[in-house]
XYZ file of C-alpha atoms in Angstrom:
488
model
C 213.602 51.474 -5.009
C 216.442 49.432 -3.519
C 218.960 51.163 -1.241
C 222.712 50.824 -1.587
C 223.992 47.655 0.071
C 225.978 49.498 2.698
C 223.047 51.581 3.933
C 220.669 48.645 3.837
C 223.045 46.518 5.906
C 223.304 49.325 8.457
C 219.621 50.160 8.787
C 217.634 47.053 7.875
C 216.716 45.007 10.890
C 216.453 41.746 9.008
C 219.043 41.171 6.274
C 217.706 40.665 2.794
C 217.381 36.946 2.286
C 217.864 37.431 -1.440
C 221.472 38.564 -0.988
C 222.930 35.084 -1.484
C 225.414 33.595 -3.855
C 223.848 32.070 -6.957
C 226.895 31.407 -9.089
C 228.442 28.248 -10.344
C 225.765 25.618 -9.768
C 223.882 25.265 -13.023
C 221.029 27.564 -13.961
C 221.441 29.717 -17.042
C 221.400 33.471 -17.493
C 217.642 33.448 -17.979
C 217.079 31.757 -14.617
C 219.337 34.272 -12.872
C 217.498 37.196 -14.488
C 214.178 35.743 -13.333
C 215.492 35.392 -9.777
C 216.770 38.973 -9.828
C 213.410 40.186 -11.132
C 211.542 38.380 -8.335
C 213.984 39.741 -5.762
C 213.486 43.260 -7.082
C 209.685 42.874 -6.934
C 209.884 41.546 -3.362
C 212.103 44.451 -2.359
C 209.644 46.899 -3.944
C 206.782 45.557 -1.816
C 208.679 44.544 1.314
C 211.746 46.771 1.882
C 210.618 50.370 2.350
C 212.929 53.093 3.598
C 212.397 56.129 1.386
C 211.009 59.547 2.317
C 207.693 58.514 0.738
C 207.581 55.353 2.835
C 208.046 57.424 5.982
C 205.353 59.893 4.875
C 202.842 57.135 4.183
C 203.666 55.517 7.530
C 203.166 58.785 9.447
C 199.958 59.786 7.662
C 198.467 56.278 7.772
C 199.313 55.812 11.445
C 197.960 59.221 12.449
C 194.326 58.702 11.404
C 192.823 55.335 12.197
C 189.742 54.696 14.322
C 189.949 58.210 15.753
C 188.554 59.423 12.417
C 185.207 57.953 13.474
C 185.267 59.520 16.955
C 186.052 63.105 15.950
C 182.372 63.940 15.200
C 181.650 62.708 18.746
C 184.306 65.139 20.009
C 182.734 67.967 17.988
C 179.384 67.298 19.678
C 181.100 67.622 23.061
C 182.970 70.868 22.374
C 181.259 72.583 19.436
C 182.228 73.192 15.820
C 184.588 76.162 16.257
C 186.600 74.644 19.102
C 186.822 71.353 17.237
C 188.356 72.914 14.131
C 190.659 75.306 16.016
C 192.020 72.620 18.337
C 192.617 70.226 15.452
C 194.835 72.798 13.775
C 196.532 73.750 17.047
C 197.316 70.211 18.202
C 198.286 69.205 14.686
C 200.969 71.904 14.621
C 202.111 71.193 18.183
C 202.312 67.475 17.383
C 204.384 68.215 14.284
C 206.746 70.325 16.392
C 207.346 67.610 18.981
C 207.794 65.011 16.213
C 210.484 67.320 14.827
C 212.133 67.421 18.264
C 212.123 63.629 18.467
C 213.776 63.408 15.044
C 216.476 65.891 16.118
C 217.192 63.936 19.299
C 217.392 60.681 17.334
C 219.971 62.178 14.944
C 221.928 63.552 17.913
C 221.942 60.181 19.675
C 222.896 58.258 16.568
C 225.682 60.627 15.565
C 227.207 60.396 19.063
C 227.049 56.595 19.026
C 228.534 56.331 15.553
C 231.471 58.454 16.686
C 232.010 55.738 19.302
C 231.918 53.107 16.510
C 228.670 51.590 17.779
C 226.962 49.444 15.139
C 223.179 49.185 14.853
C 223.155 46.222 12.494
C 220.141 44.036 13.345
C 219.172 46.503 16.102
C 216.280 48.967 15.924
C 216.864 52.167 17.914
C 213.871 53.131 20.075
C 212.829 56.279 21.898
C 213.753 55.045 25.380
C 217.262 54.236 24.121
C 217.613 57.771 22.756
C 216.599 59.165 26.160
C 219.034 56.809 27.879
C 221.942 57.809 25.660
C 221.289 61.545 25.937
C 219.912 61.993 29.463
C 220.568 58.826 31.468
C 218.739 55.804 32.944
C 216.015 57.711 34.798
C 214.788 59.272 31.582
C 215.022 55.870 29.932
C 212.705 54.407 32.586
C 210.190 57.241 32.228
C 210.208 57.066 28.429
C 209.869 53.292 28.428
C 206.963 53.321 30.892
C 204.925 55.976 29.099
C 205.660 54.743 25.592
C 204.893 51.092 26.271
C 201.690 51.871 28.168
C 200.502 54.226 25.436
C 201.215 51.712 22.679
C 199.582 48.957 24.710
C 196.306 50.865 25.021
C 196.607 52.109 21.440
C 196.575 48.476 20.367
C 193.643 47.760 22.683
C 191.674 50.587 21.067
C 192.207 49.104 17.601
C 190.810 45.728 18.702
C 187.758 47.326 20.309
C 187.226 49.414 17.190
C 187.380 46.350 14.932
C 184.569 44.700 16.877
C 182.553 47.927 16.971
C 182.820 48.462 13.215
C 182.089 44.923 12.012
C 178.969 44.910 14.185
C 177.421 47.495 11.865
C 177.660 44.994 9.009
C 176.963 41.750 10.866
C 175.144 41.989 14.187
C 174.404 38.269 14.483
C 177.465 38.075 16.745
C 177.896 40.405 19.717
C 180.879 42.766 19.894
C 182.694 40.695 22.502
C 182.672 37.673 20.205
C 183.969 39.820 17.352
C 186.765 40.978 19.673
C 187.798 37.347 20.160
C 187.887 36.853 16.385
C 189.813 40.006 15.546
C 192.244 39.425 18.379
C 193.256 36.222 16.646
C 193.511 37.994 13.278
C 195.642 40.859 14.612
C 197.978 38.387 16.296
C 199.346 37.596 12.810
C 201.252 40.925 12.918
C 203.931 39.060 14.872
C 205.229 37.854 11.484
C 206.024 41.393 10.203
C 209.700 41.933 11.163
C 209.999 45.745 11.269
C 208.797 49.043 9.838
C 210.848 48.333 6.720
C 208.168 45.843 5.825
C 205.106 48.086 6.052
C 205.625 49.752 2.659
C 202.579 48.340 0.856
C 200.460 48.314 4.029
C 201.093 52.012 4.750
C 200.172 52.937 1.181
C 196.955 50.916 1.301
C 196.124 52.139 4.801
C 196.189 55.790 3.825
C 194.023 55.051 0.798
C 191.492 53.358 3.063
C 191.246 56.255 5.523
C 191.030 58.718 2.643
C 188.039 56.841 1.211
C 186.382 56.589 4.652
C 186.858 60.285 5.449
C 185.385 61.457 2.156
C 182.597 58.885 2.350
C 181.645 60.316 5.765
C 181.741 63.856 4.400
C 179.657 63.164 1.296
C 177.217 60.806 3.043
C 176.519 63.376 5.768
C 175.946 66.181 3.262
C 173.700 64.023 1.053
C 171.756 62.806 4.101
C 171.214 66.344 5.265
C 170.346 67.487 8.754
C 168.087 65.265 10.841
C 164.728 66.670 11.920
C 165.074 69.008 14.856
C 168.839 68.895 14.811
C 170.535 70.832 17.617
C 174.152 71.840 18.091
C 174.255 72.760 21.761
C 177.933 72.001 22.491
C 179.761 72.923 24.552
C 177.471 72.535 27.555
C 179.656 70.950 30.245
C 183.321 71.298 31.097
C 183.663 67.527 31.474
C 182.451 66.962 27.921
C 184.476 69.854 26.524
C 187.817 68.675 27.867
C 187.013 65.042 27.042
C 186.600 66.064 23.408
C 189.722 68.220 23.538
C 191.883 65.364 24.796
C 190.531 63.089 22.064
C 191.839 65.636 19.538
C 195.149 65.785 21.416
C 195.256 62.007 21.015
C 194.503 62.303 17.274
C 197.691 64.221 16.564
C 199.801 62.366 19.106
C 200.426 59.295 17.029
C 204.189 59.726 16.859
C 205.091 57.309 19.625
C 206.597 55.270 16.773
C 208.544 58.152 15.218
C 211.980 56.789 16.139
C 211.190 53.342 14.744
C 209.930 54.867 11.477
C 213.062 57.021 11.231
C 215.326 54.066 11.879
C 213.679 52.232 8.974
C 214.654 55.071 6.607
C 217.710 54.860 4.397
C 218.450 58.514 5.209
C 216.850 59.409 8.574
C 218.115 63.003 8.334
C 215.364 63.668 5.782
C 212.579 62.929 8.273
C 212.506 66.391 9.909
C 209.470 67.865 8.147
C 207.744 64.659 7.039
C 205.375 64.595 10.018
C 204.255 68.180 9.357
C 203.495 67.413 5.706
C 201.622 64.277 6.766
C 199.598 66.326 9.270
C 198.608 68.869 6.621
C 197.226 66.020 4.524
C 195.426 64.582 7.538
C 193.664 67.940 8.020
C 192.006 67.399 4.620
C 190.492 64.192 6.007
C 189.592 64.989 9.604
C 188.197 68.531 9.399
C 185.686 68.039 6.525
C 184.426 64.667 7.793
C 183.972 65.702 11.433
C 182.378 69.019 10.440
C 179.924 67.443 7.991
C 178.807 64.617 10.309
C 178.328 66.998 13.247
C 176.392 69.409 11.014
C 174.066 66.606 9.939
C 173.424 64.851 13.253
C 174.280 67.406 15.945
C 173.674 66.348 19.543
C 172.733 62.780 18.562
C 176.468 62.149 18.430
C 176.723 62.582 22.187
C 175.373 59.031 22.506
C 177.151 57.637 19.443
C 180.930 57.704 19.726
C 181.260 55.830 16.408
C 180.020 57.870 13.429
C 179.131 54.696 11.497
C 176.223 54.125 13.882
C 174.342 57.160 12.494
C 175.253 57.080 8.810
C 172.719 55.321 6.556
C 173.368 51.636 5.918
C 174.236 50.995 2.269
C 176.998 49.528 0.119
C 179.138 52.683 0.434
C 179.042 52.526 4.219
C 179.749 48.810 4.262
C 182.772 49.398 2.018
C 184.035 52.070 4.429
C 183.573 49.707 7.387
C 185.504 46.913 5.660
C 188.321 49.256 4.645
C 188.579 50.601 8.194
C 188.739 47.045 9.516
C 191.714 46.317 7.272
C 193.323 49.613 8.257
C 192.868 48.848 11.941
C 194.773 45.618 11.414
C 197.604 47.735 9.940
C 197.435 50.264 12.778
C 197.447 47.455 15.328
C 200.723 46.310 13.781
C 202.115 49.850 13.914
C 201.320 50.171 17.610
C 202.444 46.655 18.524
C 205.724 46.502 16.598
C 207.643 48.762 19.044
C 206.278 46.596 21.868
C 207.537 43.530 20.036
C 210.994 45.142 19.808
C 211.060 45.928 23.535
C 209.989 42.403 24.448
C 212.588 40.893 22.093
C 215.311 42.942 23.764
C 214.132 41.868 27.215
C 214.280 38.151 26.381
C 217.376 38.395 24.174
C 215.679 37.586 20.843
C 216.041 40.934 19.077
C 218.932 39.914 16.819
C 217.431 36.529 15.893
C 217.150 36.196 12.114
C 214.398 33.561 12.023
C 211.051 35.286 11.419
C 209.089 32.273 12.719
C 211.115 32.047 15.929
C 210.672 35.747 16.599
C 206.944 35.476 15.858
C 206.541 32.819 18.544
C 208.548 34.932 20.982
C 206.258 37.932 20.302
C 202.957 36.194 21.055
C 202.997 36.979 24.830
C 202.691 40.672 23.898
C 199.368 40.127 22.098
C 197.610 38.187 24.880
C 197.259 41.037 27.466
C 196.128 43.404 24.692
C 193.423 40.922 23.723
C 192.333 40.580 27.362
C 192.143 44.349 27.990
C 190.024 44.843 24.857
C 187.481 42.425 26.323
C 187.477 44.163 29.738
C 187.029 47.745 28.408
C 184.860 47.604 25.255
C 184.302 51.365 24.828
C 187.026 52.994 22.725
C 185.562 56.534 22.681
C 186.192 57.236 26.394
C 189.457 55.259 26.277
C 190.731 57.541 23.497
C 190.278 60.556 25.744
C 191.760 58.883 28.834
C 194.813 57.676 26.904
C 195.205 61.111 25.346
C 195.165 62.926 28.679
C 197.175 60.538 30.832
C 199.644 59.023 28.371
C 199.859 60.915 25.071
C 200.264 64.236 26.869
C 203.556 63.028 28.355
C 204.732 60.538 25.743
C 204.593 62.723 22.663
C 204.324 66.305 23.939
C 205.885 66.931 27.349
C 208.783 64.431 27.416
C 210.199 65.319 23.941
C 210.044 69.061 24.736
C 211.777 68.663 28.091
C 214.315 66.205 26.689
C 215.285 68.677 23.967
C 215.737 71.504 26.472
C 217.880 69.379 28.785
C 219.969 67.851 25.983
C 221.001 71.293 24.717
C 221.096 73.140 28.023
C 224.894 73.568 27.831
C 226.623 75.877 25.368
C 228.988 73.094 24.275
C 226.060 70.828 23.407
C 224.444 73.573 21.344
C 227.714 74.332 19.578
C 228.338 70.674 18.673
C 224.699 69.824 17.917
C 224.214 67.416 15.032
C 221.126 69.409 14.001
C 220.961 73.193 14.334
C 217.673 75.077 14.977
C 215.300 75.131 11.981
C 215.319 77.938 9.434
C 211.934 79.247 10.647
C 213.144 79.441 14.284
C 216.909 79.981 14.087
C 217.421 80.980 17.729
C 218.055 78.480 20.538
C 216.263 80.880 22.905
C 213.160 80.867 20.719
C 213.197 77.068 20.695
C 213.337 77.051 24.486
C 210.353 79.414 24.643
C 208.288 77.226 22.301
C 209.240 74.068 24.203
C 208.368 75.638 27.555
C 204.995 76.767 26.181
C 204.221 73.235 24.952
C 205.142 71.727 28.333
C 203.021 74.170 30.353
C 200.012 74.087 27.997
C 199.820 70.302 27.720
C 200.519 69.813 31.426
C 197.725 72.192 32.490
C 195.132 71.800 29.719
C 195.881 68.324 28.381
C 196.920 66.406 31.479
C 195.222 68.553 34.157
C 191.777 69.482 32.825
C 191.791 66.737 30.231
C 192.766 64.081 32.751
C 190.026 65.138 35.137
C 187.382 65.179 32.387
C 188.366 61.962 30.634
C 188.726 59.911 33.824
C 185.350 61.203 35.042
C 183.759 60.250 31.730
C 185.535 56.890 31.702
C 184.301 55.994 35.190
C 180.750 56.897 34.170
C 180.983 54.511 31.235
C 182.200 51.687 33.471
C 179.422 52.339 35.993
C 176.797 52.412 33.244
C 177.821 49.435 31.143
C 180.136 47.473 33.424
C 183.393 45.740 32.690
C 183.373 42.821 30.241
C 180.275 44.318 28.551
C 178.970 41.853 25.994
C 177.751 44.440 23.510
C 178.490 48.095 24.316
C 176.106 50.609 22.647
C 174.332 47.827 20.752
C 170.718 47.916 19.675
C 168.327 47.742 22.614
C 166.311 44.543 22.960
C 163.410 46.541 24.418
C 161.279 46.634 21.205
C 161.451 42.834 20.988
C 160.282 42.470 24.596
C 157.399 44.882 23.945
C 156.363 42.991 20.854
C 156.453 39.697 22.718
C 154.219 40.882 25.572
C 150.847 40.906 23.729
C 151.588 37.483 22.306
C 152.285 36.099 25.767
C 149.072 37.650 27.063
C 146.995 35.906 24.407
C 148.343 32.527 25.505
C 147.008 33.128 28.991
């Protein structure tokens, strides 16, 4: 589907290179038709901005490597809490994504009344906060968003190395991190979220296969001998698992960028909720089945692949997740690329190659951090408690309340309260509840638990660990001992 020229010129970050004059210089009708056909095919794969594109982007971005850590969270907090909190945080996350979309529409409508053009400029969340609430909010939004996306990208690199190790363990995980860091650096060539159409579609297909593979494989495998389901046993473990689930449904740090890539951003309002409902069909069955089968063994295996039987089906799931993590790395890094481009004055540059070179400094620190902290399970929880809690729950709720605190702002609002909550007072009550809950439970208890768990992991395995949670070399040493004795 190709948008009208006027809307595409307004919203597309990089102008369509196919919109050039062909007339007058030789070339018959057949050649022109072939060129138009190729342009249409390129647009179909490359220029996405429909409601479906946004839905695929939201659903694909929401479940990546965290799909493999949810059984680990279930072992920490128990089956019932795991399911209930998934549903709860999924709905809360959908609500705050809705708030972000409303604030984006409000900001854009105000700027367009001032005749501000966004041609070749992607609106980002910190700019929305700046336009609606001032520079202090801009600074807070920028700090939290960039740090969250930075560590989100780090997690994807760590996860790539962790997953490929289950197929090929001849190289240690740190070496695999070097390799995948180089591979993921190629995302610098993808200009904007317009250009993730085919990747988002494929990414969701990959996570769908992996989720249902995990579910079926766990059921077919059955429960291990002497399986126990003792969780929850400790508050530290319980709140670590809870913040990992909070992180699962807090993937809308890129909501504004996805909206800006739409031809009609006003239609985004309920897309995140619909995407979340689909994600429930992936996360709940897979986490439940794997925890049912392996129970407390998961407490020492943050990646579910490490317990599932090795066969062609599992290897296919690992490979698909590797490809999806490349896509998710691009999703998390692209807003960082935009910020960096704006800082160095390259954001409106039309040359893809020039912008790719300018983006490379963003990838290097991500690569380095992935080598320092090679354990993504604890990092998920720490990022969820300390960053996601503010970035995608507390800040949007507070920003909405402050933006519409005056009667005149409510009266002239670009978007009125939703049909299911038509009162401004009711919206304030819901927003206040989200702020208090996430501040106390997510940031408070969750921060304490996840940081405690994170420090334990560092003390146990050390920074720059060569192969975190790899197979122990102890059996080899034991086997070698008798042989050595015979030589003496």
